[in-house]
CSV table of C-alpha atoms in Angstrom, one decimal:
chain,number,residue,atom,x,y,z
N,2,MET,CA,0.0,0.0,0.1
N,3,TRP,CA,1.3,3.5,-0.9
N,4,PRO,CA,1.9,5.9,2.1
N,5,ASN,CA,-0.9,8.2,0.4
N,6,GLY,CA,-4.1,6.9,1.9
N,7,SER,CA,-6.3,8.8,-0.4
N,8,LEU,CA,-5.7,6.7,-3.1
N,9,PRO,CA,-8.3,4.0,-3.9
N,10,GLY,CA,-6.3,0.7,-4.1
N,11,PRO,CA,-2.9,-0.7,-4.0
N,12,CYS,CA,-2.0,-0.1,-7.6
N,13,PHE,CA,-2.5,3.4,-7.6
N,14,ARG,CA,0.3,5.9,-7.0
N,15,PRO,CA,0.5,9.5,-7.3
N,16,MET,CA,1.9,10.5,-10.8
N,17,ASN,CA,4.3,13.2,-11.2
N,18,ALA,CA,3.9,13.5,-14.6
N,19,THR,CA,0.1,14.9,-14.6
N,20,ILE,CA,-1.8,15.9,-17.5
N,21,THR,CA,-4.6,18.8,-18.0
N,22,ALA,CA,-8.3,17.6,-19.2
N,23,GLN,CA,-7.1,19.2,-22.9
N,24,GLU,CA,-3.8,17.0,-22.9
N,25,ARG,CA,-5.8,14.1,-21.9
N,26,ARG,CA,-8.4,14.5,-24.8
N,27,ILE,CA,-5.6,14.7,-27.2
N,28,ILE,CA,-3.5,11.8,-26.4
N,29,ALA,CA,-6.4,9.6,-25.0
N,30,SER,CA,-7.7,9.1,-28.6
N,31,PRO,CA,-8.1,5.2,-28.9
N,32,TRP,CA,-7.4,5.2,-32.7
N,33,PHE,CA,-3.6,5.0,-32.7
N,34,ALA,CA,-3.8,2.0,-30.1
N,35,ALA,CA,-6.3,0.3,-32.1
N,36,SER,CA,-4.6,0.6,-35.2
N,37,PHE,CA,-1.5,-0.8,-33.8
N,38,CYS,CA,-3.4,-3.9,-32.2
N,39,VAL,CA,-5.2,-4.5,-35.4
N,40,LEU,CA,-1.8,-4.6,-37.3
N,41,GLY,CA,-0.4,-6.9,-34.9
N,42,LEU,CA,-3.3,-9.2,-34.8
N,43,GLY,CA,-3.5,-9.5,-38.6
N,44,SER,CA,0.2,-9.9,-38.9
N,45,ASN,CA,-0.1,-12.9,-36.4
N,46,LEU,CA,-3.1,-14.2,-38.1
N,47,LEU,CA,-1.4,-14.2,-41.5
N,48,ALA,CA,1.6,-16.0,-40.1
N,49,LEU,CA,-0.5,-18.7,-38.4
N,50,SER,CA,-2.4,-19.1,-41.7
N,51,ALA,CA,1.0,-19.8,-43.4
N,52,LEU,CA,2.0,-22.3,-40.5
N,53,ALA,CA,-1.3,-24.2,-40.8
N,54,GLY,CA,-0.4,-24.7,-44.5
N,55,ALA,CA,3.0,-26.2,-43.7
N,56,PRO,CA,3.5,-29.9,-45.0
N,57,ALA,CA,3.0,-32.5,-42.3
N,58,PRO,CA,4.7,-34.0,-40.2
N,59,ARG,CA,5.9,-30.7,-38.7
N,60,SER,CA,9.3,-30.2,-37.3
N,61,SER,CA,9.9,-29.5,-33.7
N,62,PHE,CA,11.1,-25.9,-35.1
N,63,LEU,CA,7.8,-25.2,-36.5
N,64,THR,CA,5.6,-26.3,-33.7
N,65,LEU,CA,7.7,-24.0,-31.7
N,66,LEU,CA,7.2,-21.4,-34.1
N,67,CYS,CA,3.6,-21.9,-34.0
N,68,GLY,CA,3.6,-21.3,-30.1
N,69,LEU,CA,5.5,-18.2,-30.5
N,70,VAL,CA,2.9,-16.8,-33.0
N,71,LEU,CA,-0.1,-17.9,-31.0
N,72,THR,CA,1.4,-16.3,-27.7
N,73,ASP,CA,2.1,-13.2,-29.6
N,74,PHE,CA,-1.5,-13.1,-30.9
N,75,LEU,CA,-3.2,-13.8,-27.6
N,76,GLY,CA,-0.8,-11.1,-26.0
N,77,LEU,CA,-1.7,-8.4,-28.5
N,78,LEU,CA,-5.4,-9.5,-28.1
N,79,VAL,CA,-5.5,-9.2,-24.1
N,80,THR,CA,-3.4,-6.4,-23.5
N,81,GLY,CA,-4.5,-4.2,-26.6
N,82,ALA,CA,-8.1,-4.7,-25.4
N,83,ILE,CA,-7.5,-3.3,-22.3
N,84,VAL,CA,-5.3,-0.3,-23.3
N,85,VAL,CA,-7.9,0.6,-26.2
N,86,ALA,CA,-10.7,0.5,-23.6
N,87,GLN,CA,-8.7,3.0,-21.3
N,88,HIS,CA,-7.8,5.3,-24.1
N,89,ALA,CA,-11.8,5.4,-24.9
N,90,ALA,CA,-12.4,5.9,-21.2
N,91,LEU,CA,-9.7,8.8,-21.0
N,92,PHE,CA,-7.6,7.1,-18.7
N,93,ALA,CA,-10.3,6.8,-15.8
N,94,TRP,CA,-8.6,3.8,-14.4
N,95,GLN,CA,-9.7,4.6,-10.6
N,96,ALA,CA,-13.1,4.9,-11.5
N,97,ALA,CA,-13.3,1.8,-13.8
N,98,ASP,CA,-10.9,-0.5,-11.6
N,99,PRO,CA,-10.6,0.9,-7.8
N,100,GLY,CA,-10.0,-2.5,-6.6
N,101,CYS,CA,-7.2,-3.1,-8.9
N,102,ARG,CA,-8.2,-6.6,-9.9
N,103,LEU,CA,-7.9,-5.6,-13.7
N,104,CYS,CA,-4.7,-3.8,-13.1
N,105,HIS,CA,-3.3,-7.1,-11.4
N,106,PHE,CA,-4.6,-9.2,-14.4
N,107,MET,CA,-2.7,-6.8,-16.9
N,108,GLY,CA,0.5,-6.9,-14.8
N,109,VAL,CA,0.7,-10.5,-15.0
N,110,ALA,CA,-0.3,-10.5,-18.5
N,111,MET,CA,2.5,-7.9,-19.4
N,112,VAL,CA,5.2,-10.3,-17.7
N,113,PHE,CA,3.7,-13.4,-19.1
N,114,PHE,CA,3.5,-12.2,-23.0
N,115,GLY,CA,6.7,-10.2,-22.5
N,116,LEU,CA,8.8,-13.4,-21.1
N,117,CYS,CA,7.2,-15.9,-23.3
N,118,PRO,CA,8.6,-14.9,-26.7
N,119,LEU,CA,12.1,-14.7,-25.0
N,120,LEU,CA,11.9,-17.8,-23.5
N,121,LEU,CA,10.6,-19.5,-26.6
N,122,GLY,CA,13.2,-18.0,-28.6
N,123,ALA,CA,15.8,-19.7,-26.2
N,124,ALA,CA,13.9,-23.1,-26.7
N,125,MET,CA,14.0,-22.7,-30.5
N,126,ALA,CA,17.5,-21.8,-30.4
N,127,SER,CA,18.1,-25.0,-28.3
N,128,GLU,CA,16.2,-27.2,-30.6
N,129,ARG,CA,18.2,-26.0,-33.7
N,130,PHE,CA,21.7,-26.3,-31.9
N,131,VAL,CA,20.8,-29.8,-31.0
N,132,GLY,CA,19.4,-30.6,-34.6
N,133,ILE,CA,22.4,-29.2,-36.3
N,134,THR,CA,25.3,-30.4,-33.9
N,135,ARG,CA,23.7,-33.9,-33.2
N,136,PRO,CA,21.9,-34.5,-36.6
N,137,PHE,CA,21.5,-38.3,-35.7
N,138,TRP,CA,19.6,-37.7,-32.8
N,139,ARG,CA,15.8,-37.8,-33.2
N,140,PRO,CA,13.4,-37.3,-30.3
N,141,ALA,CA,10.3,-39.7,-30.4
N,142,ALA,CA,7.2,-37.7,-31.2
N,143,PRO,CA,8.8,-34.3,-31.9
N,144,GLY,CA,5.5,-32.5,-32.2
N,145,ARG,CA,4.4,-33.7,-28.6
N,146,ARG,CA,7.8,-32.9,-27.3
N,147,ALA,CA,7.7,-29.5,-28.9
N,148,TRP,CA,4.1,-28.7,-27.3
N,149,ALA,CA,5.1,-29.8,-24.0
N,150,THR,CA,8.2,-27.3,-24.3
N,151,VAL,CA,5.7,-24.5,-25.3
N,152,ALA,CA,3.4,-25.4,-22.2
N,153,LEU,CA,6.5,-25.5,-19.9
N,154,VAL,CA,7.4,-22.0,-21.0
N,155,TRP,CA,3.7,-20.7,-20.5
N,156,LEU,CA,3.9,-22.3,-16.7
N,157,ALA,CA,7.2,-20.8,-16.0
N,158,ALA,CA,6.3,-17.1,-17.4
N,159,LEU,CA,2.9,-17.5,-15.6
N,160,ALA,CA,4.6,-18.6,-12.2
N,161,LEU,CA,6.9,-15.5,-12.7
N,162,GLY,CA,4.0,-13.0,-13.4
N,163,LEU,CA,2.0,-14.5,-10.0
N,164,LEU,CA,4.9,-13.6,-7.8
N,165,PRO,CA,3.6,-10.0,-7.1
N,166,LEU,CA,0.0,-11.3,-6.1
N,167,LEU,CA,2.1,-13.6,-3.5
N,168,GLY,CA,3.8,-10.5,-2.1
N,169,LEU,CA,7.1,-10.3,-4.2
N,170,GLY,CA,6.9,-7.0,-5.9
N,171,ARG,CA,3.8,-4.7,-6.8
N,172,TYR,CA,2.0,-4.0,-10.1
N,173,SER,CA,0.8,-0.4,-10.4
N,174,VAL,CA,-0.9,1.9,-12.9
N,175,GLN,CA,1.8,3.6,-15.4
N,176,TRP,CA,1.5,7.0,-17.0
N,177,PRO,CA,-0.8,8.1,-18.7
N,178,GLY,CA,-2.8,5.6,-16.9
N,179,SER,CA,-3.7,3.1,-19.7
N,180,TRP,CA,-1.5,0.2,-18.7
N,181,CYS,CA,-0.1,-1.5,-15.6
N,182,PHE,CA,3.3,-3.0,-15.3
N,183,LEU,CA,5.9,-3.9,-12.3
N,184,THR,CA,6.8,-1.0,-9.9
N,185,LEU,CA,10.0,0.6,-10.4
N,186,GLY,CA,10.4,1.3,-6.6
N,187,ALA,CA,13.0,1.0,-4.1
N,188,GLN,CA,11.5,-1.5,-1.7
N,189,ARG,CA,13.4,-4.9,-1.7
N,190,GLU,CA,10.4,-6.8,-3.1
N,191,ASP,CA,10.1,-4.2,-6.1
N,192,VAL,CA,13.7,-4.3,-6.9
N,193,ALA,CA,13.9,-8.2,-6.5
N,194,PHE,CA,11.1,-8.8,-9.0
N,195,GLY,CA,12.1,-6.3,-11.2
N,196,LEU,CA,15.7,-7.6,-11.4
N,197,LEU,CA,14.4,-11.2,-11.7
N,198,PHE,CA,12.2,-10.3,-14.7
N,199,ALA,CA,14.8,-8.5,-16.3
N,200,LEU,CA,17.6,-10.7,-15.8
N,201,LEU,CA,15.7,-14.0,-16.9
N,202,GLY,CA,14.7,-12.0,-20.2
N,203,GLY,CA,18.4,-11.1,-20.6
N,204,LEU,CA,19.7,-14.4,-20.1
N,205,SER,CA,17.0,-15.9,-22.6
N,206,VAL,CA,18.4,-13.3,-25.2
N,207,GLY,CA,22.1,-14.2,-24.3
N,208,LEU,CA,21.5,-17.9,-24.7
N,209,SER,CA,19.9,-17.5,-27.9
N,210,PHE,CA,22.7,-15.5,-29.0
N,211,LEU,CA,25.4,-18.1,-27.9
N,212,LEU,CA,23.5,-21.1,-29.4
N,213,ASN,CA,22.7,-19.6,-32.8
N,214,THR,CA,26.1,-18.4,-33.3
N,215,VAL,CA,27.3,-22.0,-32.5
N,216,SER,CA,24.9,-23.4,-35.0
N,217,VAL,CA,25.4,-20.7,-37.6
N,218,ALA,CA,29.2,-21.6,-37.2
N,219,THR,CA,28.5,-25.5,-37.6
N,220,LEU,CA,26.5,-24.9,-40.8
N,221,CYS,CA,29.1,-22.7,-42.3
N,222,ARG,CA,31.8,-25.2,-41.6
N,223,VAL,CA,29.7,-28.0,-43.1
N,224,TYR,CA,29.0,-26.0,-46.2
N,225,HIS,CA,32.8,-25.2,-46.6
N,226,GLY,CA,34.5,-28.4,-45.3
N,227,ARG,CA,36.4,-30.9,-47.4
N,228,GLU,CA,33.2,-33.1,-47.1
N,229,ALA,CA,30.8,-30.6,-48.0
N,230,ALA,CA,29.4,-32.4,-51.3
N,231,ARG,CA,28.2,-35.2,-48.9
N,232,GLN,CA,27.3,-33.6,-45.9
N,233,ARG,CA,25.7,-30.4,-47.5
N,234,PRO,CA,22.8,-29.1,-45.1
N,235,ARG,CA,19.4,-29.4,-46.4
N,236,ASP,CA,17.6,-26.2,-47.6
N,237,CYS,CA,14.9,-26.3,-45.0
N,238,GLU,CA,17.8,-26.2,-42.2
N,239,VAL,CA,19.3,-23.2,-43.8
N,240,GLU,CA,15.7,-21.6,-43.8
N,241,MET,CA,15.0,-22.4,-40.4
N,242,MET,CA,18.4,-20.9,-39.2
N,243,VAL,CA,17.7,-17.7,-41.2
N,244,GLN,CA,14.1,-17.3,-39.4
N,245,LEU,CA,15.7,-17.9,-36.0
N,246,VAL,CA,18.4,-15.5,-36.2
N,247,GLY,CA,16.0,-13.2,-37.4
N,248,ILE,CA,13.6,-13.7,-34.4
N,249,MET,CA,16.6,-13.3,-32.2
N,250,VAL,CA,17.7,-9.9,-33.8
N,251,VAL,CA,14.0,-8.6,-33.4
N,252,ALA,CA,13.7,-9.7,-29.7
N,253,THR,CA,17.0,-8.3,-29.0
N,254,VAL,CA,16.5,-4.8,-30.6
N,255,CYS,CA,12.9,-4.7,-29.0
N,256,TRP,CA,13.3,-5.9,-25.4
N,257,MET,CA,17.0,-5.2,-24.6
N,258,PRO,CA,16.4,-1.4,-24.0
N,259,LEU,CA,13.5,-2.2,-21.8
N,260,LEU,CA,15.4,-4.4,-19.5
N,261,VAL,CA,18.6,-2.5,-19.5
N,262,PHE,CA,16.3,0.5,-18.3
N,263,ILE,CA,14.6,-1.4,-15.6
N,264,VAL,CA,17.8,-2.5,-14.2
N,265,GLN,CA,19.4,0.8,-14.5
N,266,THR,CA,16.3,2.4,-12.7
N,267,LEU,CA,15.9,0.0,-9.8
N,268,LEU,CA,19.8,0.1,-9.0
N,269,GLN,CA,20.2,3.8,-9.3
N,270,THR,CA,21.2,5.7,-6.2
N,271,PRO,CA,19.5,7.7,-4.7
N,272,PRO,CA,16.1,5.7,-5.6
N,273,VAL,CA,14.3,7.2,-8.9
N,274,MET,CA,11.0,6.5,-7.2
N,275,SER,CA,10.1,8.7,-4.2
N,276,SER,CA,8.6,7.3,-0.9
N,277,SER,CA,5.3,8.4,-2.0
N,278,GLY,CA,5.7,6.3,-5.1
N,279,GLN,CA,6.3,9.3,-7.6
N,280,LEU,CA,8.7,9.0,-10.6
N,281,LEU,CA,10.4,11.6,-12.5
N,282,ARG,CA,8.4,12.7,-15.6
N,283,ALA,CA,11.4,11.8,-18.0
N,284,THR,CA,11.4,8.4,-16.2
N,285,GLU,CA,7.6,8.1,-16.9
N,286,HIS,CA,8.0,9.0,-20.6
N,287,GLN,CA,11.1,6.6,-20.9
N,288,LEU,CA,9.4,3.6,-19.7
N,289,LEU,CA,6.4,4.2,-21.8
N,290,ILE,CA,8.6,4.6,-25.0
N,291,TYR,CA,10.8,1.6,-24.3
N,292,LEU,CA,7.4,-0.4,-23.6
N,293,ARG,CA,6.0,0.6,-26.9
N,294,VAL,CA,9.2,-0.3,-28.5
N,295,ALA,CA,9.2,-3.9,-26.7
N,296,THR,CA,5.6,-4.2,-28.0
N,297,TRP,CA,7.0,-4.3,-31.7
N,298,ASN,CA,8.4,-7.5,-31.2
N,299,GLN,CA,5.0,-9.1,-31.2
N,300,ILE,CA,4.3,-7.5,-34.4
N,301,LEU,CA,7.7,-8.2,-36.1
N,302,ASP,CA,7.7,-11.9,-35.1
N,303,PRO,CA,5.4,-13.4,-37.5
N,304,TRP,CA,6.8,-11.2,-40.3
N,305,VAL,CA,10.2,-12.9,-39.8
N,306,TYR,CA,8.5,-16.2,-40.8
N,307,ILE,CA,6.2,-14.8,-43.4
N,308,LEU,CA,9.2,-12.9,-45.3
N,309,PHE,CA,12.2,-15.4,-44.9
N,310,ARG,CA,10.4,-18.6,-46.3
N,311,ARG,CA,11.9,-20.4,-49.4
N,312,SER,CA,8.9,-19.7,-51.4
N,313,VAL,CA,9.1,-15.9,-50.8
N,314,LEU,CA,12.6,-15.7,-51.3
N,315,ARG,CA,12.5,-17.5,-54.5
N,316,ARG,CA,9.9,-15.1,-55.9
N,317,LEU,CA,11.8,-11.8,-54.8
N,318,HIS,CA,15.4,-13.1,-55.9
N,319,PRO,CA,15.0,-15.9,-58.4
N,320,ARG,CA,18.3,-15.3,-60.0
N,321,LEU,CA,19.9,-15.7,-56.3
N,322,SER,CA,17.9,-18.7,-55.6
N,323,SER,CA,18.8,-20.6,-58.8
N,324,ARG,CA,22.9,-19.8,-58.3
N,325,ILE,CA,22.4,-21.1,-54.7
N,326,ARG,CA,20.7,-24.0,-55.8
N,327,ALA,CA,23.5,-24.8,-58.7
N,328,LEU,CA,26.0,-24.5,-56.0
N,329,THR,CA,24.2,-27.0,-53.6
N,330,LEU,CA,23.7,-29.5,-56.3
N,331,HIS,CA,27.2,-29.0,-58.1
N,332,PRO,CA,29.7,-27.8,-55.7
N,333,PRO,CA,33.1,-26.6,-57.2
N,334,PRO,CA,35.4,-29.4,-57.3
N,335,ALA,CA,38.0,-29.1,-54.2
N,336,GLN,CA,41.5,-27.7,-55.0
N,337,ALA,CA,44.0,-30.4,-55.4
N,338,ALA,CA,46.8,-30.3,-52.5
N,339,PRO,CA,50.0,-28.6,-53.3
N,340,SER,CA,52.8,-31.4,-54.3
N,341,GLY,CA,55.9,-31.5,-52.2
N,342,PRO,CA,59.4,-30.1,-53.4
């Protein structure tokens, strides 16, 4: 509970970045938030339809990718509906949710749908690492195992998101009053939960980068090795690796600024948040900007799969694909070793 007893619920804190009634009407237009949400939902639906048309049996990678796109779609649907509703209501969160139940729900959703793409990206990197470095290892029922991995990621992200409801950290309404997220306060519980969220997300990105680097290096070594003609990777393996690298780059660009900002804010001395729960105006604005950048991850993820498929690349670059196919089917002969003196 915040020290200010006039606040209606535990998720409300005095906002230093107050806005006038006229400014509220200007920035509260729901059209931008609704357009942003519709764009993301349409992109994920397009990717899901493309995945539905993939030939069976599906690989573990495609199953994990389907879980990622489905998670992004549900995340935009749940959080976007709340944000658009608050914009339409001119940020009257206290009147609509005085008991903070909706805020707690959205806080859990923000953490859940924020961590799931990063954890699923690490799971996909692990799957490709094993598939490339251990090509003869094939798990039984790969589809079931992949969906079990997706379910495990969902349970882990949900367990972390529920921690503030159990006393570790707090969810609070963020400026301008249209969304709820973890509290960047100086209390030990807030610091511990914020660091746990940021470090888990950062470790997922770091693990993806490490495993993908090894996988790409292995593919390059097989392509250019002495036995390249016999051990040349299939086109689908290269396609999956290109898509995975694209997903990793999108996640890194979109999420790392927010994760780094959370760590810097929580560890800053003196604390950024005052004892009454106020944040500096610049901090409120930066948090909102970084959150909007992170949300682009849910919009760009499906386009990585949509655009970096072999069928699309062949249409966009027919000459390049023909050259690659020619080199794959008829590699240049290996140069003879130089004779001794």
